[in-house]
PDB file of C-alpha atoms in Angstrom:
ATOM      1  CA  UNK A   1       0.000   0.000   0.000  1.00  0.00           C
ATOM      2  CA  UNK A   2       1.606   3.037  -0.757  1.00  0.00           C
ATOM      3  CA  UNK A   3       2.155   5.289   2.116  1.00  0.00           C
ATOM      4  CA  UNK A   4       0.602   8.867   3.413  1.00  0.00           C
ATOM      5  CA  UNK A   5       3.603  10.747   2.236  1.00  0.00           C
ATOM      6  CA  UNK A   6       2.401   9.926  -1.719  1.00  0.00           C
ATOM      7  CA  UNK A   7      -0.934  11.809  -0.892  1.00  0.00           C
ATOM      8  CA  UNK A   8       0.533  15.231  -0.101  1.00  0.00           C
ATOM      9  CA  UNK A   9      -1.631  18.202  -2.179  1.00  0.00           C
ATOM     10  CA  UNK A  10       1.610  19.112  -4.665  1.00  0.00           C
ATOM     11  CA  UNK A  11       0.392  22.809  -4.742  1.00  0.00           C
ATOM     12  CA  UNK A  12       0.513  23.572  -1.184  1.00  0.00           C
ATOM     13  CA  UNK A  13       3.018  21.231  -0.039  1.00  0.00           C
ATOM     14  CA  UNK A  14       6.838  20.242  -1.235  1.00  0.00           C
ATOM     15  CA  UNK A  15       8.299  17.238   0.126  1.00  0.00           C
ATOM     16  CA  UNK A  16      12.273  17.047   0.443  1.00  0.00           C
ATOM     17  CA  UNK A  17      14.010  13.846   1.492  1.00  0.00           C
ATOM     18  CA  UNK A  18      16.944  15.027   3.569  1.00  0.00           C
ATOM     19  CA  UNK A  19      18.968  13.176   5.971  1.00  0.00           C
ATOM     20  CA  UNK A  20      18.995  15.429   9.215  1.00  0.00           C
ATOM     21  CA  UNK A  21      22.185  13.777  10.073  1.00  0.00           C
ATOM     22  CA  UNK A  22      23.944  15.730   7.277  1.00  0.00           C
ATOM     23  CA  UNK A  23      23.689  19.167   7.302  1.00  0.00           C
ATOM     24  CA  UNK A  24      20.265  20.432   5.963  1.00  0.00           C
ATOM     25  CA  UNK A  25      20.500  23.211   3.431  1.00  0.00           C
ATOM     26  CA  UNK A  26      16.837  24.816   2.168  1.00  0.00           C
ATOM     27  CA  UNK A  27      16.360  28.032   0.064  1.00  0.00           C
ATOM     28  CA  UNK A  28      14.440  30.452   1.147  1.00  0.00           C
ATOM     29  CA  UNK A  29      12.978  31.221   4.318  1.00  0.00           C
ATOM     30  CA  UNK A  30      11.947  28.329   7.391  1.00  0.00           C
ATOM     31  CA  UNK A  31       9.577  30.030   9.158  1.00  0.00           C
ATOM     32  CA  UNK A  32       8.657  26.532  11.861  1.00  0.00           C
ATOM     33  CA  UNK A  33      10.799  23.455  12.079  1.00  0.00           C
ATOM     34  CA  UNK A  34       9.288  20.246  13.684  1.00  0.00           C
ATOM     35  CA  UNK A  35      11.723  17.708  14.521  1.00  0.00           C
ATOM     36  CA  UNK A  36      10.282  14.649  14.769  1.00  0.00           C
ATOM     37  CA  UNK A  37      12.683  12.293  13.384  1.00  0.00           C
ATOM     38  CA  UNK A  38      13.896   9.434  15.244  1.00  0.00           C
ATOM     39  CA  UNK A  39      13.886   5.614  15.676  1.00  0.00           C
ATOM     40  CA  UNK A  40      11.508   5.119  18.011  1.00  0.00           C
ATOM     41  CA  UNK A  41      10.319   1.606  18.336  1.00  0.00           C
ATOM     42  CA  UNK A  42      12.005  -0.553  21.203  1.00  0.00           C
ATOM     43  CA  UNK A  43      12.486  -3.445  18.094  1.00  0.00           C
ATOM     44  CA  UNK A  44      14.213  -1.276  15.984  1.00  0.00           C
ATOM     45  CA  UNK A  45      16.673   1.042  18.326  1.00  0.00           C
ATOM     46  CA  UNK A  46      17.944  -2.608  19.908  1.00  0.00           C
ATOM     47  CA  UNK A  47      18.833  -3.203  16.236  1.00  0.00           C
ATOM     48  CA  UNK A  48      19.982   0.226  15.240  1.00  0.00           C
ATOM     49  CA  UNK A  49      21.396   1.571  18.718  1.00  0.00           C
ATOM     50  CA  UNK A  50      23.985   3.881  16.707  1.00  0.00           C
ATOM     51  CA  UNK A  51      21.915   5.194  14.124  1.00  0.00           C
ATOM     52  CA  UNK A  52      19.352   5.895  16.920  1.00  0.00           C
ATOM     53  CA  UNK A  53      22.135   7.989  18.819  1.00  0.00           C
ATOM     54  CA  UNK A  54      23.313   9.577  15.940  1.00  0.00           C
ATOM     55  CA  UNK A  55      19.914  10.660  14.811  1.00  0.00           C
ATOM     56  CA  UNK A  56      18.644  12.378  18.430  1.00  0.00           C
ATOM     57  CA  UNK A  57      21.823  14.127  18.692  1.00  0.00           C
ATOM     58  CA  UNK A  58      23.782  15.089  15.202  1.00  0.00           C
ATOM     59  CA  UNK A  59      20.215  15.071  13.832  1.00  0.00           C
ATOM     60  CA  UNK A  60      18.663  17.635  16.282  1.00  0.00           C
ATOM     61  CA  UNK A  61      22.368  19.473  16.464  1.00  0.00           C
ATOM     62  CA  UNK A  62      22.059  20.338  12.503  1.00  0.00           C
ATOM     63  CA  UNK A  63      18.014  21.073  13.116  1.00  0.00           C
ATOM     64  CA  UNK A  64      18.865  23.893  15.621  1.00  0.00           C
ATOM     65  CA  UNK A  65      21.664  24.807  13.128  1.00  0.00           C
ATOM     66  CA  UNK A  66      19.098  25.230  10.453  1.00  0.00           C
ATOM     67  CA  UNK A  67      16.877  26.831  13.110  1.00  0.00           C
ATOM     68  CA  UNK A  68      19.616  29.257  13.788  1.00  0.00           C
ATOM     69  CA  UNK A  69      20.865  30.175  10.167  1.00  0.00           C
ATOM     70  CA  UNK A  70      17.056  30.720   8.828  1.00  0.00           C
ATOM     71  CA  UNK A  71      16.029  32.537  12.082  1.00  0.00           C
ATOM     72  CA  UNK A  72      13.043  30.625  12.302  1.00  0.00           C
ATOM     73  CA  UNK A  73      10.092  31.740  14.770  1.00  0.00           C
ATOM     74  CA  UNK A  74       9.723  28.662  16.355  1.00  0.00           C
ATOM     75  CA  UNK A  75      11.811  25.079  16.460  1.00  0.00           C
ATOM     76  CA  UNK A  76      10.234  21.938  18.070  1.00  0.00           C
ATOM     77  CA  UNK A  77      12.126  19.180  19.232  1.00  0.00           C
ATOM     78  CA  UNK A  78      10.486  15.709  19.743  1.00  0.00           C
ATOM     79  CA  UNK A  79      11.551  14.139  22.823  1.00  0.00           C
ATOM     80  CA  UNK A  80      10.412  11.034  24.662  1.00  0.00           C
ATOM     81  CA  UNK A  81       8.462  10.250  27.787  1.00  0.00           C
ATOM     82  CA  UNK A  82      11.533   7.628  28.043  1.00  0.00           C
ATOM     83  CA  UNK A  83      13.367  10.468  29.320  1.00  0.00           C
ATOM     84  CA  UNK A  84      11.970   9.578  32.757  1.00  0.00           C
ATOM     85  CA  UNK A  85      12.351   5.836  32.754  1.00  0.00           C
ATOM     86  CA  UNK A  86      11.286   3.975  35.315  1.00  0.00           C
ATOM     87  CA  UNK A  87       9.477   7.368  37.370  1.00  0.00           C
ATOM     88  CA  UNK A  88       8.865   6.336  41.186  1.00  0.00           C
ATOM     89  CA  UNK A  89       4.983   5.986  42.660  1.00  0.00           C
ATOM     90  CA  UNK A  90       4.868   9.682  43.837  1.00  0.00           C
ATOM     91  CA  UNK A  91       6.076  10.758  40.345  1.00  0.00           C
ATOM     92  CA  UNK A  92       2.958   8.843  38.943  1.00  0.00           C
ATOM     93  CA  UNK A  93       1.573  11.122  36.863  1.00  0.00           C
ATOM     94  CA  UNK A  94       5.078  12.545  35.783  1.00  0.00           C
ATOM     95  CA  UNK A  95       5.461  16.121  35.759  1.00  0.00           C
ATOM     96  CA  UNK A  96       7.555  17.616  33.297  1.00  0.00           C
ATOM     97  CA  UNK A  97       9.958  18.575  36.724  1.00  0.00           C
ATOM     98  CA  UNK A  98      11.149  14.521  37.681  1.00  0.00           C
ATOM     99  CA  UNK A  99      14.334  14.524  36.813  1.00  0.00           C
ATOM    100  CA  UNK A 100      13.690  10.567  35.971  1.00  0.00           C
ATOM    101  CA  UNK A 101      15.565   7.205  37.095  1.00  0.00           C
ATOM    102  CA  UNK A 102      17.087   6.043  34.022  1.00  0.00           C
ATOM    103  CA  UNK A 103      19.725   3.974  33.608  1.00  0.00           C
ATOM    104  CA  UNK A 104      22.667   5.231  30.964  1.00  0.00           C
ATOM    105  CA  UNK A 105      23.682   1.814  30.238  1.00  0.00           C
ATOM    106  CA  UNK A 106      20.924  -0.010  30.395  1.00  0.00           C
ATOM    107  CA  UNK A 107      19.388  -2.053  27.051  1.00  0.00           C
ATOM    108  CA  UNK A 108      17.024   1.148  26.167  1.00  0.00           C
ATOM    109  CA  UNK A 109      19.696   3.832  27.027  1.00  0.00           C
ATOM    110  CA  UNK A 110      20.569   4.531  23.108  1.00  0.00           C
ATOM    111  CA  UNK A 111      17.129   6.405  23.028  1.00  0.00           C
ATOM    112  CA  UNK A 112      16.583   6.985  26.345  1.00  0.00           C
ATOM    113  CA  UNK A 113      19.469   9.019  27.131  1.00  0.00           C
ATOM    114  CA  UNK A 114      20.485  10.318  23.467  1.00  0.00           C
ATOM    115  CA  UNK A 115      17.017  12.068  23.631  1.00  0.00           C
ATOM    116  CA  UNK A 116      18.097  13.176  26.788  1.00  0.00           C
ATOM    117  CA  UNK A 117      21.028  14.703  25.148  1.00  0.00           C
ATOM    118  CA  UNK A 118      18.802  15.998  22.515  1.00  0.00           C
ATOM    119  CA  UNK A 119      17.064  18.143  25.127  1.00  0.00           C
ATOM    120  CA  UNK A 120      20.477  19.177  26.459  1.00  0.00           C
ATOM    121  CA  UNK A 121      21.248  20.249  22.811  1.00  0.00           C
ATOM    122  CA  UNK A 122      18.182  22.525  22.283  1.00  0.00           C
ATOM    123  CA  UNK A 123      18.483  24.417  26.112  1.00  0.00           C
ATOM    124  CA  UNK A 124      22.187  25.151  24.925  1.00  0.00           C
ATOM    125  CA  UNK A 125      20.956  26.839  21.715  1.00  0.00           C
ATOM    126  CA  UNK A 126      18.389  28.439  23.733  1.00  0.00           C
ATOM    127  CA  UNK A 127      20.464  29.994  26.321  1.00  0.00           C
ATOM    128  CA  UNK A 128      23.162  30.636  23.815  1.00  0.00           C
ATOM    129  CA  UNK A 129      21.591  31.806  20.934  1.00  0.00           C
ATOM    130  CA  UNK A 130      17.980  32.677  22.464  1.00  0.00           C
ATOM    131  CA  UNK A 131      16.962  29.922  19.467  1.00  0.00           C
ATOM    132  CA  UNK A 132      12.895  29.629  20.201  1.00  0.00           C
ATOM    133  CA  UNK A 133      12.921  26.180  20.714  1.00  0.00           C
ATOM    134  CA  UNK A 134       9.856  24.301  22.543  1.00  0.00           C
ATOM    135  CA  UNK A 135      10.396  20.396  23.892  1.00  0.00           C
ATOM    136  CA  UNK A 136       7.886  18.303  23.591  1.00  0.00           C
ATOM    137  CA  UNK A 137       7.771  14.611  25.498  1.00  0.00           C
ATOM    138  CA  UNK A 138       5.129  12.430  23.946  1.00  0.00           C
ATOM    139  CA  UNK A 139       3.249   9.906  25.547  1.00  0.00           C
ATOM    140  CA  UNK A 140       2.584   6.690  23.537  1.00  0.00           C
ATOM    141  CA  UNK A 141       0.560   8.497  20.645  1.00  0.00           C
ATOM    142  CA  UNK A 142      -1.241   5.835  18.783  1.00  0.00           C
ATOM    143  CA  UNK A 143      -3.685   6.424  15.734  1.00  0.00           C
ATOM    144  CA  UNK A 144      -3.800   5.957  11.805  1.00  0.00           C
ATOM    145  CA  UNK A 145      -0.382   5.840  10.437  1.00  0.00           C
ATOM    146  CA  UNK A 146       1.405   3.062  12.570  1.00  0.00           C
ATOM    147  CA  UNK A 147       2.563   0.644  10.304  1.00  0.00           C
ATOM    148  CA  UNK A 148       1.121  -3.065  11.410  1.00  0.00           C
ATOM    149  CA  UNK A 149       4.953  -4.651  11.934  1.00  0.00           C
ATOM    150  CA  UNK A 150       5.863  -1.354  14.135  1.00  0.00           C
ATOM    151  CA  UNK A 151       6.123  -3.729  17.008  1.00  0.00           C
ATOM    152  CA  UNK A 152       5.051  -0.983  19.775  1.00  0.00           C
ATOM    153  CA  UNK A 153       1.988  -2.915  21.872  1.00  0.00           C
ATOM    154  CA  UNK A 154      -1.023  -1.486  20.073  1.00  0.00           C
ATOM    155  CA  UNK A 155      -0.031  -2.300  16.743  1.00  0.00           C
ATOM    156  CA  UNK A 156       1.050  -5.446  17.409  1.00  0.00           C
ATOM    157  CA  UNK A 157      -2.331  -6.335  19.569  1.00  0.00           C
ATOM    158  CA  UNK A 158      -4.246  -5.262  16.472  1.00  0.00           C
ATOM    159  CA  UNK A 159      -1.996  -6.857  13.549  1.00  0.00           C
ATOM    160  CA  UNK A 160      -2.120 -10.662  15.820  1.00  0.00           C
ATOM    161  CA  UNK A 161      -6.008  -9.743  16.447  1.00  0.00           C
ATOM    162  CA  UNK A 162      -6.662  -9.249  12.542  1.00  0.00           C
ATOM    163  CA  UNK A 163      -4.424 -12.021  11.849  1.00  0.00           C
ATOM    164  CA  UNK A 164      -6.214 -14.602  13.996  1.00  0.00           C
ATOM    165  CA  UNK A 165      -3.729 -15.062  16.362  1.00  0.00           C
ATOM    166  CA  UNK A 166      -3.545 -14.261  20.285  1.00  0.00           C
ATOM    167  CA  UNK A 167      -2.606 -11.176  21.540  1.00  0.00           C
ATOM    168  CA  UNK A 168       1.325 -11.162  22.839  1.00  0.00           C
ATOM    169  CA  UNK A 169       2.236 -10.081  26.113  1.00  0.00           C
ATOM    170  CA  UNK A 170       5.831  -9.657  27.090  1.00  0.00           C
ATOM    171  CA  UNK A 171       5.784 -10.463  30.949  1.00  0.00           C
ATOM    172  CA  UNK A 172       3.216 -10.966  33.651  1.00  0.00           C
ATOM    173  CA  UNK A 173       1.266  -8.193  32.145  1.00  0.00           C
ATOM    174  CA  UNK A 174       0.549  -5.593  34.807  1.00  0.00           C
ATOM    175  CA  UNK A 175       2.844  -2.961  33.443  1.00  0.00           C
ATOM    176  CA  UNK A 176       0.301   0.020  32.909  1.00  0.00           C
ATOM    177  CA  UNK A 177       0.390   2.813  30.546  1.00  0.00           C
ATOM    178  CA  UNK A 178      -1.717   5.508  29.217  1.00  0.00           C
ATOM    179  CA  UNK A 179      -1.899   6.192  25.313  1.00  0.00           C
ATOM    180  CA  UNK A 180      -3.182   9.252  23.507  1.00  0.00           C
ATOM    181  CA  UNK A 181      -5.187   9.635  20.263  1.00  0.00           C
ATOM    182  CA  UNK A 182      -2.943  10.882  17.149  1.00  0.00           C
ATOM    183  CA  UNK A 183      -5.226  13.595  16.280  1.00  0.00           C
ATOM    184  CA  UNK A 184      -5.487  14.805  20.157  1.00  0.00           C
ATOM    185  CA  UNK A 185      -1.787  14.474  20.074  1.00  0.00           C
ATOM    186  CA  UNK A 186      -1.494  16.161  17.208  1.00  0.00           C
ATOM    187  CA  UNK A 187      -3.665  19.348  18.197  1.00  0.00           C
ATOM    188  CA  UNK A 188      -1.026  19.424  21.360  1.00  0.00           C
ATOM    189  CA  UNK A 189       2.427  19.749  18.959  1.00  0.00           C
ATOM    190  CA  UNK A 190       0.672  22.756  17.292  1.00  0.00           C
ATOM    191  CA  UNK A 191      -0.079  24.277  20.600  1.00  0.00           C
ATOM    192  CA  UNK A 192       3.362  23.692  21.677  1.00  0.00           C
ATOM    193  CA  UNK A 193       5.096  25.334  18.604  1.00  0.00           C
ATOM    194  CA  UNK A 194       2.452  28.382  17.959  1.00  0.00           C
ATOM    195  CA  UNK A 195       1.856  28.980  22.272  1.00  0.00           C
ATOM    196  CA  UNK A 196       4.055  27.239  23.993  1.00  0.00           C
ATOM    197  CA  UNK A 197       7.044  29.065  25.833  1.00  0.00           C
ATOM    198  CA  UNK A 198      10.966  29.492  24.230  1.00  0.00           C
ATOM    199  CA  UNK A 199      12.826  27.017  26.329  1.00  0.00           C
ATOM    200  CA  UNK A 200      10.480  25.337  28.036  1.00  0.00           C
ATOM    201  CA  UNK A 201       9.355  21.449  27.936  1.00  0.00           C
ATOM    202  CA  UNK A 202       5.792  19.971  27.154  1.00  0.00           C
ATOM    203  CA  UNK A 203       4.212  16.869  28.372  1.00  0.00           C
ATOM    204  CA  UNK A 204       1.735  15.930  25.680  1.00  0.00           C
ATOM    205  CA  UNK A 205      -0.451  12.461  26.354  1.00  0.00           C
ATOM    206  CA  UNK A 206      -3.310  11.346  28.003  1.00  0.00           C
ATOM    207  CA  UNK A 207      -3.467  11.603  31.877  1.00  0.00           C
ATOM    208  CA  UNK A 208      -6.774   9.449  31.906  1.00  0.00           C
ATOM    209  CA  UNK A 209      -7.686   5.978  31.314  1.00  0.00           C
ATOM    210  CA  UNK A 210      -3.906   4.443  32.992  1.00  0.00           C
ATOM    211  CA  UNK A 211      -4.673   0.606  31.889  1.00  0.00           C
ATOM    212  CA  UNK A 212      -2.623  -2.548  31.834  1.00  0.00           C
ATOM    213  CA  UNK A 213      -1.317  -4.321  29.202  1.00  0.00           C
ATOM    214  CA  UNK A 214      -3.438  -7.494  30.183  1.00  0.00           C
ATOM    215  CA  UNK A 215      -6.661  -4.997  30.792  1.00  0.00           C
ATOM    216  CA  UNK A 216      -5.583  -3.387  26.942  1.00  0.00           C
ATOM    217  CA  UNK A 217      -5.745  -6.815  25.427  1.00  0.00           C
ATOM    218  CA  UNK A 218      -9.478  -7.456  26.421  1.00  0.00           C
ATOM    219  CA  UNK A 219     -10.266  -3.966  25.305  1.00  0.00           C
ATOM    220  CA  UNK A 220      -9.060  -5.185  22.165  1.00  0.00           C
ATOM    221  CA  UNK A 221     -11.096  -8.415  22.332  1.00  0.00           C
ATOM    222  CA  UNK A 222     -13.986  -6.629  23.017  1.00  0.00           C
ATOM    223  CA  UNK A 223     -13.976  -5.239  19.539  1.00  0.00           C
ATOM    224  CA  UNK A 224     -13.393  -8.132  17.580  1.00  0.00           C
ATOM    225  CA  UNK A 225     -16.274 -10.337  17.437  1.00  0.00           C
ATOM    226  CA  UNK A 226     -14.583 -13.303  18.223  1.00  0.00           C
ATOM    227  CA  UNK A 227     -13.010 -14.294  21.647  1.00  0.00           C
ATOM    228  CA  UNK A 228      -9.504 -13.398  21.158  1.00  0.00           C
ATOM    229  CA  UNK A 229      -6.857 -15.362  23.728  1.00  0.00           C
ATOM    230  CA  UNK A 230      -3.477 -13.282  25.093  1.00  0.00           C
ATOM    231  CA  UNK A 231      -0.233 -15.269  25.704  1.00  0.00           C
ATOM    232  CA  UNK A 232       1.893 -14.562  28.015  1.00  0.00           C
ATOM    233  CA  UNK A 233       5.480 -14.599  26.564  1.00  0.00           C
ATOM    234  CA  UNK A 234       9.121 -13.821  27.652  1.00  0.00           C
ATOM    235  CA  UNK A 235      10.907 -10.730  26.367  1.00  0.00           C
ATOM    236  CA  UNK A 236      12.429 -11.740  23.364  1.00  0.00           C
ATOM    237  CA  UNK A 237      16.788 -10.953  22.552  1.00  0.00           C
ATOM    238  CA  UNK A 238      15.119  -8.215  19.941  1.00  0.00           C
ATOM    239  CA  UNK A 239      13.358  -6.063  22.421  1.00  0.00           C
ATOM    240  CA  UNK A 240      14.669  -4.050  25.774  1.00  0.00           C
ATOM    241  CA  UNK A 241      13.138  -5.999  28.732  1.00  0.00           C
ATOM    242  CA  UNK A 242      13.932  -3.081  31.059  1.00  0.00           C
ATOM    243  CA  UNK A 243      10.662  -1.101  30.446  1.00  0.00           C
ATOM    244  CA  UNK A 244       8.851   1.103  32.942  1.00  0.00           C
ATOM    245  CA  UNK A 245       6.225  -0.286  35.337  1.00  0.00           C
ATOM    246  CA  UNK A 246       3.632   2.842  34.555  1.00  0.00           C
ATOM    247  CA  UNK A 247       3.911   5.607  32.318  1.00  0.00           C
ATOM    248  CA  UNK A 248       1.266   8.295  33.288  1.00  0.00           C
ATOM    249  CA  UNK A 249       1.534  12.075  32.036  1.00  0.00           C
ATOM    250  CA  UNK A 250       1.215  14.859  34.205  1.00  0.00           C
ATOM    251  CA  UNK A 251      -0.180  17.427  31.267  1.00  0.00           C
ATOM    252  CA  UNK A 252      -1.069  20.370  33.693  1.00  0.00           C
ATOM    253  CA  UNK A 253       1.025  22.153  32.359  1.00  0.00           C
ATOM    254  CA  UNK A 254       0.338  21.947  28.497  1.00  0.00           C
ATOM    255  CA  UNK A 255      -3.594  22.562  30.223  1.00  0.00           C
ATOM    256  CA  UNK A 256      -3.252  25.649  31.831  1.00  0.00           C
ATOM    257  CA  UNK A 257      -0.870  27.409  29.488  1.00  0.00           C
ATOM    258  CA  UNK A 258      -1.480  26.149  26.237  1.00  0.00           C
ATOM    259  CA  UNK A 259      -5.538  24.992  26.447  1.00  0.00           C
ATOM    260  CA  UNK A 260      -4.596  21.327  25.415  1.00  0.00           C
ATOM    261  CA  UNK A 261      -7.544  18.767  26.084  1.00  0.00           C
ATOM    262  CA  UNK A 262      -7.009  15.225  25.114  1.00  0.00           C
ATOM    263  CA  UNK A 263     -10.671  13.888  23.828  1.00  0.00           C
ATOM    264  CA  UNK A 264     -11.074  10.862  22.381  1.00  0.00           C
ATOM    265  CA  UNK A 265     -11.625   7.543  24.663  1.00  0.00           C
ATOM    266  CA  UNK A 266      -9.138   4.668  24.278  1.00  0.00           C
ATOM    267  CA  UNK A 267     -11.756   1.994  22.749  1.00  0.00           C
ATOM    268  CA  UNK A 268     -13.025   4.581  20.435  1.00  0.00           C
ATOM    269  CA  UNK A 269      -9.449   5.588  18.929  1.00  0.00           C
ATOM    270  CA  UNK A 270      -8.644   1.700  19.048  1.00  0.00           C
ATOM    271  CA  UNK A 271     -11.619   1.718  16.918  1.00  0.00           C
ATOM    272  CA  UNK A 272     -10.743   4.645  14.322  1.00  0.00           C
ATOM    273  CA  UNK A 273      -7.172   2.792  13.996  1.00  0.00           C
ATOM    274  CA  UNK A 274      -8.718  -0.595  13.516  1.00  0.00           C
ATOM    275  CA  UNK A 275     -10.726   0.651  10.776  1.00  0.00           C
ATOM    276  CA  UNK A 276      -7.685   2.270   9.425  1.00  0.00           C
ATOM    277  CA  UNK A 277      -5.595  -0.724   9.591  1.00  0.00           C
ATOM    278  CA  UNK A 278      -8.226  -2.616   7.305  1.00  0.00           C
ATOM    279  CA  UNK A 279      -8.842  -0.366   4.683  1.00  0.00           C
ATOM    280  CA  UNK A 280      -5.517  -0.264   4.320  1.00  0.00           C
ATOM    281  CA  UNK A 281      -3.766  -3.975   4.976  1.00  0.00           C
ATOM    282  CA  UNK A 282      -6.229  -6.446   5.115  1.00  0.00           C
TER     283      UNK A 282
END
């Protein structure tokens, strides 16, 4: 199927493939940069650890570069909420002010703490160069657009679930999360780059609905009309088995100053992205 990139309107919309870890040269003026490149799948940054440095670090380096030659008005930088690892119970929901208990050499640090970096990179330009640069720390955005073999846990729920096969669970299962609708998402990184504050970080997610992996796969099942079984599995060589108990934003912030409000309930974004995943690969 060919991807969302090949449905761009050509008269309002130029698409350049660049590598941001070579410097990126544009004519003309660059009014807003979003960075959002990055390898950000636990599969694929244990397979590509360097390439995953490389591109949250030289990549954002030569983005604020660009930033900085082209005077831009506003430069966003696409962090992680793996920035906080493993966050203690009374840093459940995580403000953007934990500091985080992460581990530098630890099987997830390539992202982990090269996005960490990253963020180190962008308050340098900003207290250097007064660059307006914005973080933003995502929470597990989900939505249209995922491929199927992404191998991040909703995905791969739906892709067994269409497939006829039970739904995977690395571990026992009670590790909880939270996970936020692309097009709330979405409506947050355009607060954050038009509103949000030079300098200053962004929690976007969803601070409702905290569920289990185990309680996620029979929210799954519950929209399939078949009984669909989960299986209980080990963590495989291919992904980081050193993932975070619960991951919970604290979005107050993004609230109060920038008017953010997540809307859309988990089952009825699982449902808008199964629908999604069978027009388009099944």
């Amino acid at each position: 199927k060919k991807g969302l990139i090949n449905d761009y309107d050509k008269k309002n919309f130029t698409f350049i493939k660049k590598d941001v870890c070579k410097k990126i040269d544009i004519k003309g003026p660059v009014d807003y940069i979003i960075h959002a490149a990055g390898i950000a799948s636990p599969v694929y940054y244990m397979k590509f650890p360097l390439e995953t440095i490389e591109v949250n670090t030289l990549g954002t380096q030569n983005m604020l570069d660009l930033a900085k030659r082209k005077k831009s008005k506003s430069i966003v930088f696409f962090s992680s909420s793996e920035i906080y690892g493993d966050p203690t119970k009374g840093n459940i929901p995580t403000p953007e002010t934990y500091k985080g208990n992460v581990s530098s050499i630890g099987p997830r640090s390539c992202y982990d703490e090269s996005k960490r970096l990253g963020e180190t990179l962008c308050m340098t330009y900003y207290n250097l160069f007064k660059l307006p640069v914005k973080i933003i720390r995502p929470f597990n955005v989900y939505g249209p657009g995922m491929k199927v073999n992404d191998d991040r846990v909703l995905p791969k729920f739906l892709n067994a679930a269409l497939s006829g096969e039970s739904l995977p669970i690395h571990g026992n299962g009670t590790q909880t999360r939270t996970y936020s609708y692309i097009s709330d998402a979405i409506a947050g990184f355009f607060l954050v780059m038009l509103k949000g504050k030079d300098g200053h970080v962004y929690n976007i997610g969803n601070d409702e609905d905290e569920i289990s992996l185990v309680n996620l796969a029979k929210v799954i099942s519950e929209v399939f009309p078949k009984k669909i079984n989960v299986k209980k599995i080990p963590y495989p060589k291919t992904y980081p088995a050193d993932e975070p108990n619960r991951r919970c934003p604290d979005i107050t912030k993004a609230k109060k100053e920038l008017g953010f409000k997540p809307t859309t309930s988990l089952k009825k974004g699982i449902l808008r992205t199964l629908d999604w995943y069978k027009n388009e690969f099944y």
